[in-house]
Amino acid sequence: MSVTGTDHPRVLRSALLVDFDNVYIGLKRLDPAAAEAFATNPGHWLDELAQGADTDGAVTRRFLVRACYLNPSVYARYRPNFTRAGFRVVDCPSLTQQGKSSADINLVLDAVDALAAPTRYDEFVIVSADADFTPLAQRCRADDRRVTIITASPAASAYRSVADSVVGADALADLVTQTASPLDVDAAPAAPEPEAATAPTARAADDAPSPAPTPAATEATTSAAAPAGEPATQAAATTTTASDSRARRAVRRHVRTADRPVPLGAVAQVALAADPTLSAGGWGGAGGFAGWLTRSLPDLAVSTRPPGHVWDPRRFGEADLPGAVADTDPTELQKQVIAVTDTPGLSQEHYRVLLERLADDLAEHPFERVGTSRRVHEACQQAGAKVGRSTVNFVLSGVLYTGLSLTEPRTARELASAWADNVIGLCRGARMELTAGDAAAIRAWVGGGLADS
């Protein structure tokens, strides 16, 4: 892994391996516009992926290998887009009567070759939700390489767990469709006004709690106002502001690309990796990391309830925090399902509310990933059900993954049956041994009592 200096992000030599068919099909179920954006403008999301952050701070990726594996008999029309973006496009035609392509084996062979290559690749980015790549990810980790997986549909917990970082389906859809990256926007607090200094900062998110009052950007204003006769002081203030800005950018990237709220300690590590002087300097006068975070990044939401979490309020809320949806004591079977599949731990009653509100929304509005998720989340809150935005997204992805189209109205019973089928599939994919009674109990639970047995 090469390092370019303290004032610049680390540079990762990365190998990018794209299972096109898997990603395109997954995105098309979730958001057709995102699927087309992924397929027709790979240069855009490639540029977005080139900038990122991990627990060691900000990183820049150099994609030394760019490979796209697609079935030419179905997706040949997208080949020129990837060729133009610098990808090596590998034809993977169907070799079986079932129509399965050879993308998996071609991708694995290329990855193994890259592991043995004279060039040491710091990171392997696997763009696929196919859990068959779990052994490949384990092999990369065993060789001390970072593994990032990017999925466009629900992925097995074991596959997600073996990766160093995960970009989920909703984050990927946002990544490929946005016209300007939010990851590098470093919105400094507004200049102070005598009467408005204690007014809370407005947020455009549905789930966001009101942040603490935001002080003025004292470092920047102090630097700008330094007398001309004190160049050393001015230079020091400028340096402090620059390093603080690096920390803000690194934290913002890390939190906004996470697929769930991030533990407070992990975010503090990201900030310190970008600017090791922060803790020695009392976190810029804030007295602690939580205070610095609230002051410097008012667009992020923070909970200091142990162990503490940070999240992007545009995608998550307090109901998405671990344990926040435990509105009932789960059975041992339910605990196992939650642990091995990441299925949200709602009660049967709250699952029923969610599924019924989703059915109501589909009857009144055309399905649109972001809008539907927002409205259903709000309707659940109004009904008194503590259902997080990420939980709504998880259920939507699961329903769509079963093949049930949401472009037309659906009854709550249809939605419940599809969602229950998805959860049962996740359990069996995780090698849980389910009796007929276990499967019926799971269906009754996650289906809110609505699913067919």
Coordinates of C-alpha atoms in Angstrom, one line a residue:
M1 CA 0.0 0.0 0.0
S2 CA 1.5 3.3 -1.0
V3 CA 1.3 6.5 1.0
T4 CA 1.5 9.8 -0.7
G5 CA 2.1 11.9 2.4
T6 CA 0.4 13.4 5.3
D7 CA -1.5 16.0 3.3
H8 CA -3.0 13.5 0.9
P9 CA -5.2 10.4 1.1
R10 CA -3.5 7.0 0.9
V11 CA -3.5 5.5 -2.5
L12 CA -4.8 2.0 -2.9
R13 CA -3.8 -0.2 -5.9
S14 CA -7.2 -1.8 -6.6
A15 CA -8.6 -4.6 -8.8
L16 CA -12.2 -3.9 -9.8
L17 CA -14.2 -7.0 -10.8
V18 CA -17.8 -6.4 -12.0
D19 CA -20.4 -9.2 -12.3
F20 CA -22.5 -7.2 -14.7
D21 CA -25.5 -9.5 -15.0
N22 CA -25.9 -9.8 -11.3
V23 CA -25.7 -6.1 -10.6
Y24 CA -27.9 -5.0 -13.5
I25 CA -30.6 -7.5 -12.7
G26 CA -30.5 -6.5 -9.0
L27 CA -30.6 -2.8 -9.7
K28 CA -33.4 -3.2 -12.3
R29 CA -35.6 -4.8 -9.6
L30 CA -34.8 -2.0 -7.2
D31 CA -34.6 1.1 -9.4
P32 CA -34.7 0.8 -13.2
A33 CA -33.2 4.3 -13.6
A34 CA -30.3 3.3 -11.5
A35 CA -29.8 0.1 -13.5
E36 CA -29.6 2.1 -16.7
A37 CA -27.2 4.7 -15.2
F38 CA -25.0 1.8 -14.0
A39 CA -24.9 0.3 -17.5
T40 CA -24.7 3.4 -19.6
N41 CA -22.3 5.6 -17.6
P42 CA -19.8 3.5 -15.8
G43 CA -17.2 6.3 -16.0
H44 CA -19.4 8.3 -13.5
W45 CA -19.6 5.7 -10.7
L46 CA -16.0 4.7 -11.3
D47 CA -15.0 8.3 -10.5
E48 CA -17.2 8.2 -7.4
L49 CA -15.6 4.9 -6.2
A50 CA -12.1 6.3 -6.7
Q51 CA -12.5 8.4 -3.5
G52 CA -13.4 6.8 -0.2
A53 CA -12.4 6.3 3.4
D54 CA -11.8 3.5 5.8
T55 CA -10.9 3.2 9.5
D56 CA -7.4 4.4 8.6
G57 CA -8.6 7.6 6.9
A58 CA -9.2 8.9 3.4
V59 CA -8.2 6.8 0.4
T60 CA -7.8 7.3 -3.3
R61 CA -8.2 4.2 -5.5
R62 CA -6.1 3.5 -8.6
F63 CA -8.1 0.8 -10.5
L64 CA -5.2 -1.0 -12.1
V65 CA -7.5 -3.8 -13.1
R66 CA -11.0 -2.9 -14.5
A67 CA -12.8 -6.0 -15.6
C68 CA -16.5 -6.4 -16.5
Y69 CA -18.0 -9.9 -17.0
L70 CA -21.2 -10.0 -19.0
N71 CA -23.4 -12.3 -21.1
P72 CA -23.1 -10.9 -24.7
S73 CA -26.2 -12.6 -25.9
V74 CA -28.3 -10.4 -23.5
Y75 CA -26.2 -7.3 -22.7
A76 CA -23.9 -6.8 -25.7
R77 CA -25.4 -3.3 -26.2
Y78 CA -23.7 -2.1 -23.0
R79 CA -20.2 -3.3 -24.0
P80 CA -19.1 0.0 -25.7
N81 CA -20.0 2.0 -22.5
F82 CA -17.6 -0.1 -20.4
T83 CA -14.9 -0.3 -23.1
R84 CA -14.9 3.5 -23.3
A85 CA -14.5 3.7 -19.5
G86 CA -11.3 1.6 -19.7
F87 CA -12.8 -1.8 -18.7
R88 CA -11.7 -5.1 -20.2
V89 CA -15.0 -6.6 -21.1
V90 CA -15.0 -10.4 -20.8
D91 CA -17.7 -12.3 -22.7
C92 CA -19.4 -14.8 -20.5
P93 CA -22.0 -16.6 -22.7
S94 CA -24.5 -19.1 -21.2
L95 CA -23.0 -22.6 -21.2
T96 CA -25.9 -24.5 -19.7
Q97 CA -29.5 -25.2 -20.6
Q98 CA -30.6 -23.2 -17.5
G99 CA -29.0 -20.0 -18.9
K100 CA -26.3 -19.6 -16.3
S101 CA -23.3 -17.7 -17.7
S102 CA -19.6 -18.3 -17.0
A103 CA -19.1 -15.0 -15.3
D104 CA -18.4 -16.5 -11.8
I105 CA -15.6 -18.8 -12.9
N106 CA -14.0 -16.2 -15.2
L107 CA -14.1 -13.6 -12.4
V108 CA -12.5 -16.0 -9.9
L109 CA -9.8 -17.1 -12.3
D110 CA -8.8 -13.5 -12.9
A111 CA -8.8 -12.6 -9.2
V112 CA -6.6 -15.6 -8.4
D113 CA -4.2 -14.6 -11.2
A114 CA -4.1 -11.0 -9.7
L115 CA -3.3 -12.4 -6.3
A116 CA -0.2 -14.1 -7.8
A117 CA 0.8 -11.2 -10.0
P118 CA 4.1 -9.3 -9.5
T119 CA 2.0 -6.2 -8.9
R120 CA 0.7 -6.3 -5.4
Y121 CA -3.0 -5.2 -5.4
D122 CA -3.9 -3.6 -2.0
E123 CA -7.6 -4.1 -2.6
F124 CA -10.1 -6.3 -4.5
V125 CA -13.4 -4.7 -5.2
I126 CA -16.0 -7.4 -6.0
V127 CA -19.2 -5.9 -7.5
S128 CA -21.7 -8.7 -7.1
A129 CA -24.2 -9.9 -4.5
D130 CA -23.5 -13.6 -5.3
A131 CA -22.5 -15.3 -2.1
D132 CA -20.6 -17.9 -4.2
F133 CA -17.7 -15.3 -4.1
T134 CA -17.4 -15.8 -0.3
P135 CA -14.5 -18.2 -0.7
L136 CA -12.8 -15.8 -3.0
A137 CA -13.2 -12.9 -0.5
Q138 CA -11.8 -15.2 2.2
R139 CA -8.8 -16.1 0.0
C140 CA -8.1 -12.4 -0.6
R141 CA -8.2 -11.6 3.1
A142 CA -5.9 -14.6 3.9
D143 CA -3.4 -13.0 1.5
D144 CA -3.7 -9.7 3.5
R145 CA -5.6 -7.8 0.9
R146 CA -8.6 -5.4 1.5
V147 CA -11.9 -6.7 0.2
T148 CA -14.7 -4.3 -0.7
I149 CA -18.0 -5.8 -1.9
I150 CA -20.7 -3.8 -3.8
T151 CA -24.1 -5.4 -4.0
A152 CA -27.3 -4.6 -5.9
S153 CA -29.5 -7.0 -4.0
P154 CA -29.7 -8.7 -0.6
A155 CA -26.4 -10.5 0.1
A156 CA -25.7 -13.4 2.6
S157 CA -24.4 -12.3 6.0
A158 CA -21.3 -14.6 5.7
Y159 CA -20.4 -12.9 2.4
R160 CA -20.8 -9.4 3.9
S161 CA -18.9 -10.3 7.1
V162 CA -15.8 -11.4 5.2
A163 CA -15.5 -8.0 3.5
D164 CA -13.6 -5.0 5.0
S165 CA -16.3 -2.7 3.6
V166 CA -19.7 -3.1 2.0
V167 CA -21.7 -0.8 -0.3
G168 CA -25.3 -2.0 -0.2
A169 CA -28.0 -1.8 -2.9
D170 CA -29.5 1.5 -1.9
A171 CA -26.1 3.2 -1.5
L172 CA -25.1 1.8 -5.0
A173 CA -28.3 3.1 -6.5
D174 CA -27.6 6.6 -5.1
L175 CA -24.0 6.4 -6.2
V176 CA -24.8 5.7 -9.9
T177 CA -27.7 8.1 -10.2
Q178 CA -26.4 11.2 -8.4
T179 CA -25.1 14.0 -10.6
A180 CA -22.7 15.4 -8.0
S181 CA -21.0 13.5 -5.3
P182 CA -22.0 14.4 -1.8
L183 CA -18.8 12.7 -0.4
D184 CA -16.5 15.6 -1.0
V185 CA -18.8 18.4 -0.1
D186 CA -17.3 20.1 3.0
A187 CA -20.0 22.5 4.0
A188 CA -18.5 24.8 6.5
P189 CA -20.8 26.3 9.1
A190 CA -22.2 29.7 8.2
A191 CA -20.6 32.8 9.6
P192 CA -22.0 33.8 13.1
E193 CA -24.8 36.2 13.5
P194 CA -25.3 37.9 16.9
E195 CA -29.0 36.9 17.4
A196 CA -29.0 33.6 15.5
A197 CA -25.9 31.9 17.0
T198 CA -28.0 29.5 19.0
A199 CA -30.5 28.6 16.4
P200 CA -30.4 24.9 15.4
T201 CA -29.1 24.0 12.0
A202 CA -31.8 22.9 9.6
R203 CA -31.6 19.5 8.0
A204 CA -33.3 18.2 4.9
A205 CA -33.7 14.7 6.2
D206 CA -36.8 13.0 7.3
D207 CA -35.3 11.0 10.1
A208 CA -32.7 13.5 11.4
P209 CA -32.8 14.6 15.0
S210 CA -32.2 18.3 15.6
P211 CA -28.4 18.8 16.0
A212 CA -26.8 20.8 18.8
P213 CA -26.2 24.5 18.1
T214 CA -23.4 24.9 15.7
P215 CA -20.6 27.3 16.6
A216 CA -19.0 29.5 14.0
A217 CA -16.0 28.2 12.1
T218 CA -13.6 29.8 14.5
E219 CA -10.4 28.5 12.9
A220 CA -11.3 29.9 9.5
T221 CA -12.4 33.3 10.8
T222 CA -9.4 33.6 13.1
S223 CA -7.1 32.8 10.2
A224 CA -8.7 35.3 8.0
A225 CA -8.7 38.0 10.6
A226 CA -5.1 37.5 11.8
P227 CA -3.1 40.7 11.7
A228 CA -0.6 41.1 8.9
G229 CA 2.2 41.4 11.4
E230 CA 1.7 37.8 12.7
P231 CA 2.4 35.6 9.7
A232 CA 3.4 32.6 11.9
T233 CA 0.1 32.6 13.8
Q234 CA -1.8 33.0 10.6
A235 CA 0.1 30.1 9.0
A236 CA -0.6 27.9 12.1
A237 CA -4.3 28.7 12.0
T238 CA -4.4 27.9 8.2
T239 CA -2.6 24.6 8.8
T240 CA -5.0 23.7 11.6
T241 CA -8.0 24.5 9.5
A242 CA -6.7 22.4 6.6
S243 CA -6.0 19.4 8.7
D244 CA -9.5 19.7 10.4
S245 CA -11.0 19.9 6.9
R246 CA -9.3 16.7 5.9
A247 CA -10.7 15.0 9.0
R248 CA -14.2 16.2 8.2
R249 CA -14.0 15.0 4.6
A250 CA -12.8 11.6 5.7
V251 CA -15.5 11.2 8.3
R252 CA -18.2 12.3 5.9
R253 CA -17.1 9.9 3.3
H254 CA -17.0 7.0 5.7
V255 CA -20.4 7.6 7.2
R256 CA -22.2 8.4 4.0
T257 CA -21.0 5.2 2.3
A258 CA -21.8 3.0 5.3
D259 CA -24.7 0.7 4.9
R260 CA -25.8 1.2 8.5
P261 CA -25.1 3.5 11.5
V262 CA -21.4 3.4 12.3
P263 CA -20.0 3.0 15.9
L264 CA -18.7 6.2 17.4
G265 CA -15.3 4.8 18.1
A266 CA -14.8 3.6 14.5
V267 CA -15.6 7.1 13.2
A268 CA -13.2 8.7 15.7
Q269 CA -10.4 6.4 14.3
V270 CA -11.2 7.7 10.8
A271 CA -10.9 11.3 12.0
L272 CA -7.6 10.7 13.9
A273 CA -6.1 8.9 10.9
A274 CA -6.8 11.9 8.8
D275 CA -5.6 14.4 11.5
P276 CA -3.6 12.8 14.4
T277 CA -3.3 16.2 16.1
L278 CA -7.1 16.4 16.9
S279 CA -7.1 14.5 20.2
A280 CA -3.9 16.2 21.4
G281 CA -5.5 19.6 20.7
G282 CA -8.7 18.8 22.6
W283 CA -10.6 18.1 19.5
G284 CA -10.3 21.7 18.2
G285 CA -11.5 23.1 21.6
A286 CA -14.7 21.0 21.6
G287 CA -13.5 19.0 24.6
G288 CA -14.2 15.6 23.0
F289 CA -14.9 13.7 19.8
A290 CA -18.7 13.9 20.1
G291 CA -18.5 17.6 20.6
W292 CA -16.2 18.1 17.6
L293 CA -18.4 15.9 15.5
T294 CA -21.6 17.8 16.3
R295 CA -19.8 21.2 15.7
S296 CA -17.9 20.3 12.6
L297 CA -20.4 18.0 10.8
P298 CA -23.9 19.2 11.6
D299 CA -25.2 17.3 8.5
L300 CA -24.5 13.9 10.3
A301 CA -26.6 12.6 13.2
V302 CA -25.0 11.4 16.5
S303 CA -26.2 9.2 19.3
T304 CA -24.0 9.1 22.4
R305 CA -26.0 6.3 24.0
P306 CA -23.4 3.6 24.6
P307 CA -21.7 2.5 22.5
G308 CA -22.6 5.5 20.4
H309 CA -23.3 5.7 16.7
V310 CA -23.1 8.2 13.8
W311 CA -25.3 8.0 10.7
D312 CA -26.4 9.8 7.6
P313 CA -29.9 11.1 8.5
R314 CA -30.9 11.1 4.8
R315 CA -30.9 7.3 4.9
F316 CA -31.2 6.3 8.5
G317 CA -32.8 7.4 11.8
E318 CA -32.7 6.5 15.5
A319 CA -34.9 3.5 14.8
D320 CA -32.0 2.0 12.7
L321 CA -29.7 1.9 15.7
P322 CA -28.8 -1.6 16.9
G323 CA -31.4 -2.8 19.4
A324 CA -33.8 0.1 18.7
V325 CA -36.4 -2.1 17.2
A326 CA -36.5 -4.7 19.9
D327 CA -40.1 -3.9 20.8
T328 CA -40.7 -7.5 22.1
D329 CA -38.6 -10.4 23.4
P330 CA -37.7 -12.5 20.4
T331 CA -37.8 -16.3 20.6
E332 CA -34.6 -18.3 20.2
L333 CA -35.5 -19.1 16.6
Q334 CA -36.1 -15.4 15.9
K335 CA -32.7 -14.5 17.6
Q336 CA -30.9 -16.9 15.3
V337 CA -32.7 -15.6 12.2
I338 CA -31.7 -12.0 13.1
A339 CA -28.1 -13.0 13.9
V340 CA -27.4 -15.0 10.7
T341 CA -29.4 -13.1 8.1
D342 CA -29.6 -9.5 9.4
T343 CA -33.3 -9.7 9.2
P344 CA -34.7 -6.7 11.1
G345 CA -35.9 -7.6 14.6
L346 CA -39.4 -6.1 14.5
S347 CA -42.3 -7.7 16.3
Q348 CA -45.0 -9.5 14.3
E349 CA -47.3 -6.5 15.0
H350 CA -44.8 -4.0 13.6
Y351 CA -44.1 -6.1 10.6
R352 CA -47.9 -6.1 10.0
V353 CA -48.0 -2.3 10.2
L354 CA -45.1 -2.0 7.7
L355 CA -46.6 -4.4 5.2
E356 CA -50.0 -2.8 5.4
R357 CA -48.6 0.7 5.0
L358 CA -46.6 -0.4 2.0
A359 CA -49.7 -1.9 0.4
D360 CA -51.6 1.4 1.1
D361 CA -48.8 3.4 -0.5
L362 CA -48.6 1.2 -3.6
A363 CA -52.4 1.7 -4.0
E364 CA -52.0 5.5 -3.9
H365 CA -48.6 6.2 -5.5
P366 CA -46.4 4.7 -8.3
F367 CA -43.5 2.7 -6.8
E368 CA -40.3 4.8 -6.7
R369 CA -37.5 3.5 -4.5
V370 CA -36.7 6.7 -2.5
G371 CA -40.2 8.2 -2.4
T372 CA -41.9 4.9 -1.5
S373 CA -39.4 4.2 1.3
R374 CA -39.8 7.7 2.8
R375 CA -43.6 7.7 2.7
V376 CA -43.9 4.2 4.2
H377 CA -41.4 5.1 6.9
E378 CA -43.4 8.2 7.8
A379 CA -46.7 6.2 7.8
C380 CA -45.2 3.6 10.2
Q381 CA -44.1 6.4 12.6
Q382 CA -47.6 7.9 12.5
A383 CA -49.0 4.5 13.3
G384 CA -46.8 4.3 16.4
A385 CA -44.5 1.6 14.9
K386 CA -40.8 2.3 15.6
V387 CA -39.6 1.2 12.1
G388 CA -36.4 2.6 10.7
R389 CA -35.8 3.8 7.2
S390 CA -33.2 1.1 6.6
T391 CA -35.7 -1.5 7.8
V392 CA -38.2 -0.3 5.1
N393 CA -35.4 -0.5 2.5
F394 CA -34.4 -4.0 3.6
V395 CA -38.0 -5.3 3.3
L396 CA -38.4 -3.5 -0.1
S397 CA -35.2 -5.1 -1.4
G398 CA -36.3 -8.5 -0.1
V399 CA -39.7 -8.3 -1.7
L400 CA -38.3 -7.2 -5.0
Y401 CA -35.6 -9.9 -4.9
T402 CA -38.3 -12.6 -5.0
G403 CA -39.5 -11.3 -8.3
L404 CA -42.7 -9.6 -7.1
S405 CA -43.1 -6.4 -9.2
L406 CA -44.2 -3.3 -7.3
T407 CA -45.2 -1.3 -10.4
E408 CA -48.8 -2.2 -9.7
P409 CA -50.8 -2.3 -6.5
R410 CA -50.2 -5.3 -4.2
T411 CA -52.2 -6.5 -1.2
A412 CA -50.6 -6.7 2.2
R413 CA -51.0 -10.5 2.0
E414 CA -49.0 -10.7 -1.3
L415 CA -46.3 -8.5 0.1
A416 CA -46.1 -10.6 3.3
S417 CA -45.8 -13.8 1.4
A418 CA -43.0 -12.5 -0.8
W419 CA -41.1 -11.0 2.1
A420 CA -41.5 -14.3 4.1
D421 CA -40.2 -16.3 1.1
N422 CA -37.2 -14.0 1.0
V423 CA -36.4 -14.5 4.7
I424 CA -36.8 -18.3 4.5
G425 CA -34.4 -18.2 1.5
L426 CA -31.9 -16.2 3.5
C427 CA -32.1 -18.7 6.3
R428 CA -31.5 -21.7 4.0
G429 CA -28.7 -19.8 2.2
A430 CA -27.1 -19.4 5.6
R431 CA -27.4 -23.2 6.1
M432 CA -29.9 -23.0 8.9
E433 CA -31.7 -26.3 9.4
L434 CA -35.4 -25.5 9.4
T435 CA -38.1 -27.9 10.2
A436 CA -41.6 -27.4 8.7
G437 CA -42.6 -25.9 12.1
D438 CA -39.6 -23.5 12.1
A439 CA -40.5 -22.3 8.6
A440 CA -44.2 -21.7 9.5
A441 CA -43.1 -19.8 12.7
I442 CA -40.8 -17.5 10.7
R443 CA -43.5 -16.9 8.1
A444 CA -46.0 -16.0 10.7
W445 CA -43.5 -13.6 12.4
V446 CA -42.0 -11.7 9.5
G447 CA -45.3 -11.8 7.5
G448 CA -47.1 -10.0 10.3
G449 CA -49.6 -12.9 10.5
L450 CA -50.6 -12.1 6.9
A451 CA -48.5 -14.5 4.9
D452 CA -49.9 -17.8 3.6
S453 CA -48.6 -20.8 5.4

